[in-house]
PDB file of N, CA and C and ligand atoms in Angstrom:
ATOM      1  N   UNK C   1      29.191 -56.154 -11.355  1.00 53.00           N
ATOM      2  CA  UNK C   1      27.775 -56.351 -10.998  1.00 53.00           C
ATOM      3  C   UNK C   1      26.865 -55.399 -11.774  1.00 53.00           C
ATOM      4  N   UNK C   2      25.784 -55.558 -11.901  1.00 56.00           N
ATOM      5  CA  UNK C   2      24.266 -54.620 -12.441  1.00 56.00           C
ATOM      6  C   UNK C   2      24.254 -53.286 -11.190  1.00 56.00           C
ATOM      7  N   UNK C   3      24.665 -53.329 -10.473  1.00 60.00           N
ATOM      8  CA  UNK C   3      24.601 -52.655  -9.288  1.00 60.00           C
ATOM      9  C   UNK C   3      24.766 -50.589 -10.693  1.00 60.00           C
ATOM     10  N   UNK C   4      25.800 -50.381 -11.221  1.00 59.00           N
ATOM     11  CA  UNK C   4      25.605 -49.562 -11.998  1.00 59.00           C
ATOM     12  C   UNK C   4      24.899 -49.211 -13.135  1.00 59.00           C
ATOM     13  N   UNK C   5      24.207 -50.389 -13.702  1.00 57.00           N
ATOM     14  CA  UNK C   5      23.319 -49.787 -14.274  1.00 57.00           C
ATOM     15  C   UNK C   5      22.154 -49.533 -13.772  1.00 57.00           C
ATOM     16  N   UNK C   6      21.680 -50.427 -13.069  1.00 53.00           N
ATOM     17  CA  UNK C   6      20.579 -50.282 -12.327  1.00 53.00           C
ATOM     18  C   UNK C   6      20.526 -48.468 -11.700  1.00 53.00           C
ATOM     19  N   UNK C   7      21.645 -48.280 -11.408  1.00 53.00           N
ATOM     20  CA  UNK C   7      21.581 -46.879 -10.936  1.00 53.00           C
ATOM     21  C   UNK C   7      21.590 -45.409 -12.192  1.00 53.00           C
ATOM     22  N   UNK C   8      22.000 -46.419 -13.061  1.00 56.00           N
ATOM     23  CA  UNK C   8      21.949 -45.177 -14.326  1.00 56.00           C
ATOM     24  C   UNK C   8      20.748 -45.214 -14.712  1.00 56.00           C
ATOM     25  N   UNK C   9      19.987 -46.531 -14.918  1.00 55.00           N
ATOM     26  CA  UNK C   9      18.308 -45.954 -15.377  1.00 55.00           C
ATOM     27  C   UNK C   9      17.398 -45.529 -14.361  1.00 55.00           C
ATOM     28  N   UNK C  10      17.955 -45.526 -13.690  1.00 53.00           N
ATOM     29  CA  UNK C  10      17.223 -45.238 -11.943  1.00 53.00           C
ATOM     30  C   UNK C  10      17.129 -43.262 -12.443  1.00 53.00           C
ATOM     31  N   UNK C  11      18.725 -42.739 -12.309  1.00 54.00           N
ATOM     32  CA  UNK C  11      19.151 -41.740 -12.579  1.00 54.00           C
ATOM     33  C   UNK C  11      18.482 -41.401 -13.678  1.00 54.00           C
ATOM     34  N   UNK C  12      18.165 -41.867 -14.945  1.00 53.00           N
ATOM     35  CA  UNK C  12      17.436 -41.293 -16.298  1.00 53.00           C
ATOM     36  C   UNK C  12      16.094 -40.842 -15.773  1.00 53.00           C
ATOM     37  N   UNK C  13      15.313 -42.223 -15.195  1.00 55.00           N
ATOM     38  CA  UNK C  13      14.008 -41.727 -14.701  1.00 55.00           C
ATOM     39  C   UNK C  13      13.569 -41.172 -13.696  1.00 55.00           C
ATOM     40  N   UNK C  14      14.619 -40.707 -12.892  1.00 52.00           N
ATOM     41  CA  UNK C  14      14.426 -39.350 -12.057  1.00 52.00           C
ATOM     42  C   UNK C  14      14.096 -38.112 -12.277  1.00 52.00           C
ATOM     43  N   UNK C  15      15.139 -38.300 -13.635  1.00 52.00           N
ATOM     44  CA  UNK C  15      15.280 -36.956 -14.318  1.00 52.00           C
ATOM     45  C   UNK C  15      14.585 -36.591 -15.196  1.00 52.00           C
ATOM     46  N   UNK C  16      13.764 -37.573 -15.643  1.00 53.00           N
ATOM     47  CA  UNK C  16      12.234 -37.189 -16.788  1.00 53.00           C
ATOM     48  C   UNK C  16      11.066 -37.066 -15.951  1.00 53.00           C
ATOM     49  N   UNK C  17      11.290 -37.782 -14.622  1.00 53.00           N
ATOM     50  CA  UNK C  17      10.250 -37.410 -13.507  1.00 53.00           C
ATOM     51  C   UNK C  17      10.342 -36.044 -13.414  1.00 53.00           C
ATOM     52  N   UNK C  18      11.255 -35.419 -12.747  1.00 56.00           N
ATOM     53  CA  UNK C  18      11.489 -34.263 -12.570  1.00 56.00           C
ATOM     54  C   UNK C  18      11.051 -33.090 -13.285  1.00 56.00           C
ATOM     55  N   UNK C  19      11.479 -33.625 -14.583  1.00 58.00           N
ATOM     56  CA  UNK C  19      11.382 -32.551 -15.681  1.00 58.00           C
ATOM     57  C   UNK C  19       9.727 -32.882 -16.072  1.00 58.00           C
ATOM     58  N   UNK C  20       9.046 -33.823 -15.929  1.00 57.00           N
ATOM     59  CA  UNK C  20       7.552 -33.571 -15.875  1.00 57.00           C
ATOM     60  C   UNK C  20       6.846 -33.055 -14.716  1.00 57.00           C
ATOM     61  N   UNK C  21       7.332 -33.326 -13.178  1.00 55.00           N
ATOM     62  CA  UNK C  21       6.655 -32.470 -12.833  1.00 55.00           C
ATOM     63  C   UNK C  21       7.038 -30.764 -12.725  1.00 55.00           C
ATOM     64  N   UNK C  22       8.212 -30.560 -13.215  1.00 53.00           N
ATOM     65  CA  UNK C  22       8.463 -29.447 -13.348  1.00 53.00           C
ATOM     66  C   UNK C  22       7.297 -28.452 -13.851  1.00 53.00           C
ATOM     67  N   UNK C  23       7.263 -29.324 -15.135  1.00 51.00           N
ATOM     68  CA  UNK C  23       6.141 -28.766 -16.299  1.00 51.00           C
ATOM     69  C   UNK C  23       4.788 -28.668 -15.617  1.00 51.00           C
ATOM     70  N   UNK C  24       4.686 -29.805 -15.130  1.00 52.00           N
ATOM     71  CA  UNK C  24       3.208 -29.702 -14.545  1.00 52.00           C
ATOM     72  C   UNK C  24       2.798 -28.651 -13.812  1.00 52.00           C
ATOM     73  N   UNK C  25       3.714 -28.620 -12.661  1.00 59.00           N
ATOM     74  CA  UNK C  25       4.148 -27.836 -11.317  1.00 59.00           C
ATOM     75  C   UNK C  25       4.065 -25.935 -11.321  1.00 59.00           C
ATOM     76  N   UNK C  26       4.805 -25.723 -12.342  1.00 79.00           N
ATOM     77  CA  UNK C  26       5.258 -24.722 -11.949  1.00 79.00           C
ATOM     78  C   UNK C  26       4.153 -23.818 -12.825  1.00 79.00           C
ATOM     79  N   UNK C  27       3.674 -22.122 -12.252  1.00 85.00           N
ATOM     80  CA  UNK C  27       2.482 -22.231 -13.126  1.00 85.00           C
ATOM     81  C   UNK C  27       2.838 -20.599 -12.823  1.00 85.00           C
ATOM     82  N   UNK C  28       3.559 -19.493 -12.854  1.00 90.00           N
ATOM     83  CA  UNK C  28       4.491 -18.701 -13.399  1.00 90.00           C
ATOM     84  C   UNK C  28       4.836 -18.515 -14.595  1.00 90.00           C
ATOM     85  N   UNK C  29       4.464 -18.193 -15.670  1.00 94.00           N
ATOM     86  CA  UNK C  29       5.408 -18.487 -16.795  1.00 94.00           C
ATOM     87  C   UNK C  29       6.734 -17.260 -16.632  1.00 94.00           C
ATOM     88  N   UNK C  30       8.024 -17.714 -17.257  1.00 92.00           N
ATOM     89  CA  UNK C  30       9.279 -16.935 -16.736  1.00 92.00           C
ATOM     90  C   UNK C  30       9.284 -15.860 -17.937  1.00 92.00           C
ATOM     91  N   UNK C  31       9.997 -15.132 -17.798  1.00 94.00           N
ATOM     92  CA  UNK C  31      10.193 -13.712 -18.734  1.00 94.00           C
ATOM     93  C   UNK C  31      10.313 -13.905 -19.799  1.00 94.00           C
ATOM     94  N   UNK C  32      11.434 -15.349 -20.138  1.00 94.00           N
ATOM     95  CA  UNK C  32      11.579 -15.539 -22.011  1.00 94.00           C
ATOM     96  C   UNK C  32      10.229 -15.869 -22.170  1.00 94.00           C
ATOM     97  N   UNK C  33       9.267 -16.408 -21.912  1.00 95.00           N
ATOM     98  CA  UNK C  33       7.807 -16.805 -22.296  1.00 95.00           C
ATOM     99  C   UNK C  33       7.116 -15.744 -22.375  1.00 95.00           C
ATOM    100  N   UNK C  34       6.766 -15.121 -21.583  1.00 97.00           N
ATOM    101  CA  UNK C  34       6.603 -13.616 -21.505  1.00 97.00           C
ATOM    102  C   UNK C  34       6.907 -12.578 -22.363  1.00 97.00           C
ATOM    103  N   UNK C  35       7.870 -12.344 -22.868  1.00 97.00           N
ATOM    104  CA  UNK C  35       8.816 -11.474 -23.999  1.00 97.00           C
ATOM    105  C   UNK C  35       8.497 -12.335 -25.349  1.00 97.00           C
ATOM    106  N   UNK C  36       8.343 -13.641 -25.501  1.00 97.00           N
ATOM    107  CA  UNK C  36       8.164 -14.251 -26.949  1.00 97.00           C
ATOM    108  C   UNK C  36       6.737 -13.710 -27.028  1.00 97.00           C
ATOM    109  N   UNK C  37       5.863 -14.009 -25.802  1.00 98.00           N
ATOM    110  CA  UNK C  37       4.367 -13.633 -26.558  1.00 98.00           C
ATOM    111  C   UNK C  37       3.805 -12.608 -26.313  1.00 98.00           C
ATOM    112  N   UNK C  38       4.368 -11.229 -25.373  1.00 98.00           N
ATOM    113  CA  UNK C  38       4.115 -10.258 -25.591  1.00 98.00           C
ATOM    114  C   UNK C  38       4.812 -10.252 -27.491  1.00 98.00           C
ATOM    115  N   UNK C  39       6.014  -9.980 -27.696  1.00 97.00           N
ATOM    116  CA  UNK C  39       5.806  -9.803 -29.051  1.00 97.00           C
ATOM    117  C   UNK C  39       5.145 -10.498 -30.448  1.00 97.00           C
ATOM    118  N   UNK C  40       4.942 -11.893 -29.863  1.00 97.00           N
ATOM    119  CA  UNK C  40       4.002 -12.350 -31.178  1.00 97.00           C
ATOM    120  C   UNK C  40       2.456 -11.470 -31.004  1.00 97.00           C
ATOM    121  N   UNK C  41       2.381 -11.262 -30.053  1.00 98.00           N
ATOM    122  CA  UNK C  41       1.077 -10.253 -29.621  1.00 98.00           C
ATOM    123  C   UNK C  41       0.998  -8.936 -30.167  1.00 98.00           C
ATOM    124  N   UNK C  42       2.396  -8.273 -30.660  1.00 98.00           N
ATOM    125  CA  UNK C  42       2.907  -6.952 -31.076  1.00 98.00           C
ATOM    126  C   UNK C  42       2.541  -5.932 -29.291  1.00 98.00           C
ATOM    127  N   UNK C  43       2.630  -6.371 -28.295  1.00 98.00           N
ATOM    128  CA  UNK C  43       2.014  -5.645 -27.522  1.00 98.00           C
ATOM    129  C   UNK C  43       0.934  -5.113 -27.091  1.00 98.00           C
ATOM    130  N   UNK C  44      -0.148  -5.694 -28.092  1.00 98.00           N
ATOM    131  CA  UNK C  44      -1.531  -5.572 -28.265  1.00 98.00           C
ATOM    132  C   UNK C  44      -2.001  -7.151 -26.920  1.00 98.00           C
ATOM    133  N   UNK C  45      -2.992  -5.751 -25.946  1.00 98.00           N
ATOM    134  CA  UNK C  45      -3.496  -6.369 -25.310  1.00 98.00           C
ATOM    135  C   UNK C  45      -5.060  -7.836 -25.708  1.00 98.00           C
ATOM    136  N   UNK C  46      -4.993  -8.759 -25.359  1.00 97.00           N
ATOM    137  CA  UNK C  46      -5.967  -9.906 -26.394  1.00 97.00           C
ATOM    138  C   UNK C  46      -6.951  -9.339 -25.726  1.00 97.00           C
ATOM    139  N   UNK C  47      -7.785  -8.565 -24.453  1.00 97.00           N
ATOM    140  CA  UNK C  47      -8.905  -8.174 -24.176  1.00 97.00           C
ATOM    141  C   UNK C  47      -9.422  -6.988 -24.843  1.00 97.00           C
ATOM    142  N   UNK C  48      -8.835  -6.106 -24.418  1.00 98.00           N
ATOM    143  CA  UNK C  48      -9.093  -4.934 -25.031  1.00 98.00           C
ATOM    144  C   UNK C  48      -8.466  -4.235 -26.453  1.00 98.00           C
ATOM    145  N   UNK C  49      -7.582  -4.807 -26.506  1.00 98.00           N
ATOM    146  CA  UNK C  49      -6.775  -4.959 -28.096  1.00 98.00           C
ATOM    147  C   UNK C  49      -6.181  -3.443 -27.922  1.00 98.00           C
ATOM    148  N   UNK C  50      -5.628  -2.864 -26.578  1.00 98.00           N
ATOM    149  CA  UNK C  50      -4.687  -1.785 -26.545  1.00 98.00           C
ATOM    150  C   UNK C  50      -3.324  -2.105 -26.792  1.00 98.00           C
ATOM    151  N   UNK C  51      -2.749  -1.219 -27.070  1.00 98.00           N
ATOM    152  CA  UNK C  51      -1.071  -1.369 -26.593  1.00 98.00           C
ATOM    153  C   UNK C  51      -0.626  -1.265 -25.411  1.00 98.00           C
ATOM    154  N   UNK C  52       0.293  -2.136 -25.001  1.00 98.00           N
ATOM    155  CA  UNK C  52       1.133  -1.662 -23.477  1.00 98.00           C
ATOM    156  C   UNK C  52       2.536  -2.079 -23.474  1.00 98.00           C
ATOM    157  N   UNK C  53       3.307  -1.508 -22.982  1.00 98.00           N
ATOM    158  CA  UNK C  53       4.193  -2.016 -22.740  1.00 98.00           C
ATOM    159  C   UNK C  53       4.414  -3.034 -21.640  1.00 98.00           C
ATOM    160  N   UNK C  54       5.874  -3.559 -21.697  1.00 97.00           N
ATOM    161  CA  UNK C  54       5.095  -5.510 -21.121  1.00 97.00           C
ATOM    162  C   UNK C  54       5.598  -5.167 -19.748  1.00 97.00           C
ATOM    163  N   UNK C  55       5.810  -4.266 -19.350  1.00 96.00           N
ATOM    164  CA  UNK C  55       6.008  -3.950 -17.601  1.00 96.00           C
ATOM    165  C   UNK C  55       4.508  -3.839 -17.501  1.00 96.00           C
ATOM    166  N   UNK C  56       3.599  -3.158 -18.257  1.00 97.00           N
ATOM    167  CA  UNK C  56       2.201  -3.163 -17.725  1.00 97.00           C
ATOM    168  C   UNK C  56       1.485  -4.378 -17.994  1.00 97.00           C
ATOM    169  N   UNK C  57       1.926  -5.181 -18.443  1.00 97.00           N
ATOM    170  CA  UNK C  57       1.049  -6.262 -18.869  1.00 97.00           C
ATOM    171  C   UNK C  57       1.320  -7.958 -17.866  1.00 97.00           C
ATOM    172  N   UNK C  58       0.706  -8.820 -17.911  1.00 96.00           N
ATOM    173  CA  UNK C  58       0.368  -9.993 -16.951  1.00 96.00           C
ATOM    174  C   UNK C  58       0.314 -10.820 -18.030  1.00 96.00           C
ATOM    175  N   UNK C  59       1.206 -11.742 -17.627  1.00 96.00           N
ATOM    176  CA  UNK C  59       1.013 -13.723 -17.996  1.00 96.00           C
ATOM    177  C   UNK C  59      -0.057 -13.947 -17.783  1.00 96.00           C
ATOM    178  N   UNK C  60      -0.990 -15.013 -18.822  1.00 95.00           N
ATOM    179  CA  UNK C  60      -2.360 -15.354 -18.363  1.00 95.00           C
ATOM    180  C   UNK C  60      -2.800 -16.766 -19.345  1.00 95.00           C
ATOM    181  N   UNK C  61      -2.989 -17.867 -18.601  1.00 94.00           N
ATOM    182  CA  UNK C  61      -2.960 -19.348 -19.327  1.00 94.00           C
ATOM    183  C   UNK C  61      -4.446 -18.931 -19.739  1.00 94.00           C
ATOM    184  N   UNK C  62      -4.164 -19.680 -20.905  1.00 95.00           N
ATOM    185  CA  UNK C  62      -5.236 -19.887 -21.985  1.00 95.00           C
ATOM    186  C   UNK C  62      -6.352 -20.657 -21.573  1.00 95.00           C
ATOM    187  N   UNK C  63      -5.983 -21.787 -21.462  1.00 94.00           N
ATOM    188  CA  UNK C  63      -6.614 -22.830 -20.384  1.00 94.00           C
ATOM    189  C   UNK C  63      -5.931 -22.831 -19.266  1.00 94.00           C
ATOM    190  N   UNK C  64      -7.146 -22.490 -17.945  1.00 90.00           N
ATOM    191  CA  UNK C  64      -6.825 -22.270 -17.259  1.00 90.00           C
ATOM    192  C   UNK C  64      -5.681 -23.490 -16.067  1.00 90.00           C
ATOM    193  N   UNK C  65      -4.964 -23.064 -15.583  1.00 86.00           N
ATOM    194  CA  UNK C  65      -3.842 -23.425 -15.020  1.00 86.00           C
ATOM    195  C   UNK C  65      -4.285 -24.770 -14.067  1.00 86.00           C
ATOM    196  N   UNK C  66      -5.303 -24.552 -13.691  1.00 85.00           N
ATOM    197  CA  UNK C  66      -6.176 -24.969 -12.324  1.00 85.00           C
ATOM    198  C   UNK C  66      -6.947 -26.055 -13.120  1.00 85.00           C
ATOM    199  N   UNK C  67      -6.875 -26.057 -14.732  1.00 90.00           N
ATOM    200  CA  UNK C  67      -7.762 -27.313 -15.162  1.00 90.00           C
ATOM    201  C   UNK C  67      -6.856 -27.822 -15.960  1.00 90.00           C
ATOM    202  N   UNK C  68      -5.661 -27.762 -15.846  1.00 87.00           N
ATOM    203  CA  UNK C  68      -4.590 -28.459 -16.345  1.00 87.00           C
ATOM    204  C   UNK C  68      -3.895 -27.874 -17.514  1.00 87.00           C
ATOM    205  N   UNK C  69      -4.147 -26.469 -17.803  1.00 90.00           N
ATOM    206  CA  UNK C  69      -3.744 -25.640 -19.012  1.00 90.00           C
ATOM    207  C   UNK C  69      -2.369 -25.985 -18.316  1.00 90.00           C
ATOM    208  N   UNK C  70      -1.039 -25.872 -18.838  1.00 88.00           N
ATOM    209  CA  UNK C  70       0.258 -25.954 -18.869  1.00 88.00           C
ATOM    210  C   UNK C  70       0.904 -24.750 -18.947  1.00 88.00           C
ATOM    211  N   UNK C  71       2.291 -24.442 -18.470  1.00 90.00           N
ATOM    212  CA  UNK C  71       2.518 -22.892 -18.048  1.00 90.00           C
ATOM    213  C   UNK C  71       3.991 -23.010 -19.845  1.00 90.00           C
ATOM    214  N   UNK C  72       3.563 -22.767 -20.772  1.00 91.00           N
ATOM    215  CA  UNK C  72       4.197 -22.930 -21.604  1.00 91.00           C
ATOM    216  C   UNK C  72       3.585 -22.038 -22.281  1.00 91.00           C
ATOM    217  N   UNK C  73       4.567 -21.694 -23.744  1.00 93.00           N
ATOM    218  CA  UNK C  73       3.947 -20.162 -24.459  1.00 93.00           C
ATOM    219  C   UNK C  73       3.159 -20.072 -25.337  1.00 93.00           C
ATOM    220  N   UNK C  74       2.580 -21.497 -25.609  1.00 94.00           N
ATOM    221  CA  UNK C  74       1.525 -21.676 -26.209  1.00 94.00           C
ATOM    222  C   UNK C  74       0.671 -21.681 -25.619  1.00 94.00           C
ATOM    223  N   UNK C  75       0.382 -21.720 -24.010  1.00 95.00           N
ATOM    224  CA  UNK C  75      -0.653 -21.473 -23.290  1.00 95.00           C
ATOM    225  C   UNK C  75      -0.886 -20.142 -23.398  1.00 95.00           C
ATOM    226  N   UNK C  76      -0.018 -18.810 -23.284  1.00 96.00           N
ATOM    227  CA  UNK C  76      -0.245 -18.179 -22.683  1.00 96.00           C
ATOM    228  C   UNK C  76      -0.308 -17.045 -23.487  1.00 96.00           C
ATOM    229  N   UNK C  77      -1.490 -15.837 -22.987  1.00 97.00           N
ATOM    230  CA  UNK C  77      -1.472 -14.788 -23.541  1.00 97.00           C
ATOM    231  C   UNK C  77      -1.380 -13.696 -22.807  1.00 97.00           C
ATOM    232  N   UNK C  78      -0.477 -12.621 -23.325  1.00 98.00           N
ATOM    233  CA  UNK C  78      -0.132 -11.123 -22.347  1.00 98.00           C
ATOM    234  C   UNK C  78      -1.935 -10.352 -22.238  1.00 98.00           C
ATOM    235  N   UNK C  79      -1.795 -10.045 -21.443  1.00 97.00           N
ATOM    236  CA  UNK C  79      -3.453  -9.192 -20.827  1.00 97.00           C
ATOM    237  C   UNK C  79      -2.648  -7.793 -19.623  1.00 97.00           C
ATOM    238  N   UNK C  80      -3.530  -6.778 -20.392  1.00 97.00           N
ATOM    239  CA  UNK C  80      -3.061  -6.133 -19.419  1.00 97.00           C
ATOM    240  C   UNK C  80      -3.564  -6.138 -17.777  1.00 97.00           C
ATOM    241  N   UNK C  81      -2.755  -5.317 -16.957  1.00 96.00           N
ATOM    242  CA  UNK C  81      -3.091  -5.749 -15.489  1.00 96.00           C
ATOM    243  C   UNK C  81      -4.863  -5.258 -15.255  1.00 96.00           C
ATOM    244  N   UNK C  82      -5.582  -4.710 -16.007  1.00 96.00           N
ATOM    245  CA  UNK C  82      -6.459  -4.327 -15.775  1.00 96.00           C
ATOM    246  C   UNK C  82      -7.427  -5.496 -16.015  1.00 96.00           C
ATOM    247  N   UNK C  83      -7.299  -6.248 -17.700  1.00 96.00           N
ATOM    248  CA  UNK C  83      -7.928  -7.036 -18.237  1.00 96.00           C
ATOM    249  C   UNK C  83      -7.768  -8.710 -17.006  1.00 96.00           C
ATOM    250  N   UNK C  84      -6.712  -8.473 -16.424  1.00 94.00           N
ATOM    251  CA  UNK C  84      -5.990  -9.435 -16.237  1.00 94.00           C
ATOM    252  C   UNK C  84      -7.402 -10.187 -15.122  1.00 94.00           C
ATOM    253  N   UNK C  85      -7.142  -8.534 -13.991  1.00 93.00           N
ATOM    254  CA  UNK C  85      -7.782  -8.610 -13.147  1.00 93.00           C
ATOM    255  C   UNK C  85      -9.385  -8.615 -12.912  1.00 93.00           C
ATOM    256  N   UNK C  86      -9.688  -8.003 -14.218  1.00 93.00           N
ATOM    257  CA  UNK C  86     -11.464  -8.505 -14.685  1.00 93.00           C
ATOM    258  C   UNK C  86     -11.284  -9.614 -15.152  1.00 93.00           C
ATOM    259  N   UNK C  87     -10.442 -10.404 -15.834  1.00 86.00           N
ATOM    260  CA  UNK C  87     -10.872 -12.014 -15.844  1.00 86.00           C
ATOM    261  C   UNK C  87     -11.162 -12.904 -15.070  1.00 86.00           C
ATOM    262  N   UNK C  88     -10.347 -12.613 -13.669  1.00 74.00           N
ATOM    263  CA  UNK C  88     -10.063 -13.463 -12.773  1.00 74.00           C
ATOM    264  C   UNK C  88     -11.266 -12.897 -11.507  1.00 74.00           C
ATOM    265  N   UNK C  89     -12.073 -11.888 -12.167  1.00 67.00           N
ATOM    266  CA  UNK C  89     -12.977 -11.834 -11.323  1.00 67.00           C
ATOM    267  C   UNK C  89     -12.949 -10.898 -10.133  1.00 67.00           C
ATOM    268  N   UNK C  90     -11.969 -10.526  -9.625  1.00 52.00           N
ATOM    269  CA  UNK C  90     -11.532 -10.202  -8.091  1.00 52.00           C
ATOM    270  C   UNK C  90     -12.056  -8.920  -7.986  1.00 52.00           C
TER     271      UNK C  90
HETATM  272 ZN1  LIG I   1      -6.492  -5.009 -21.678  1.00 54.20          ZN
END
């Protein structure tokens, strides 16, 4: 019967579901993202253009997260916690 395939493309497009809303979803960027663009950054903060090391420094979407910027490492630039927190206003 079709009964198995039907369940294997079922199974494919679960799994590209998934993996898009993953992308969409999740808005954290994880440490390898973090570590690639603190160093394409050289550690140089993009506000104030200091150095820090990346324990002092914050993930921060380019476009913002909330208007559909994407949590990927082309979004994102290291800011330190100071800069981080004058962007966001608080
Ligand atoms: Zn800064």
């Amino acid at each position: 019967m079709l009964d198995s395939d039907v369940q294997k493309k079922s199974g494919i497009y679960a799994y590209v579901l998934d993996d898009d809303e993953r992308h969409l979803n999740i808005r954290a960027f994880d440490d390898n993202m973090k570590r690639e663009v603190y160093e394409k950054q050289n550690g140089i903060c993009k506000m104030c253009g200091k150095h820090f090391e990346i324990e002092q420094m914050e993930a921060d979407h380019i476009t913002p997260w909330h208007e559909g910027g994407r949590t990927v490492a082309d979004n994102c630039q290291m800011l330190c916690k100071e800069c981080n927190r004058r962007k966001s206003g608080k």
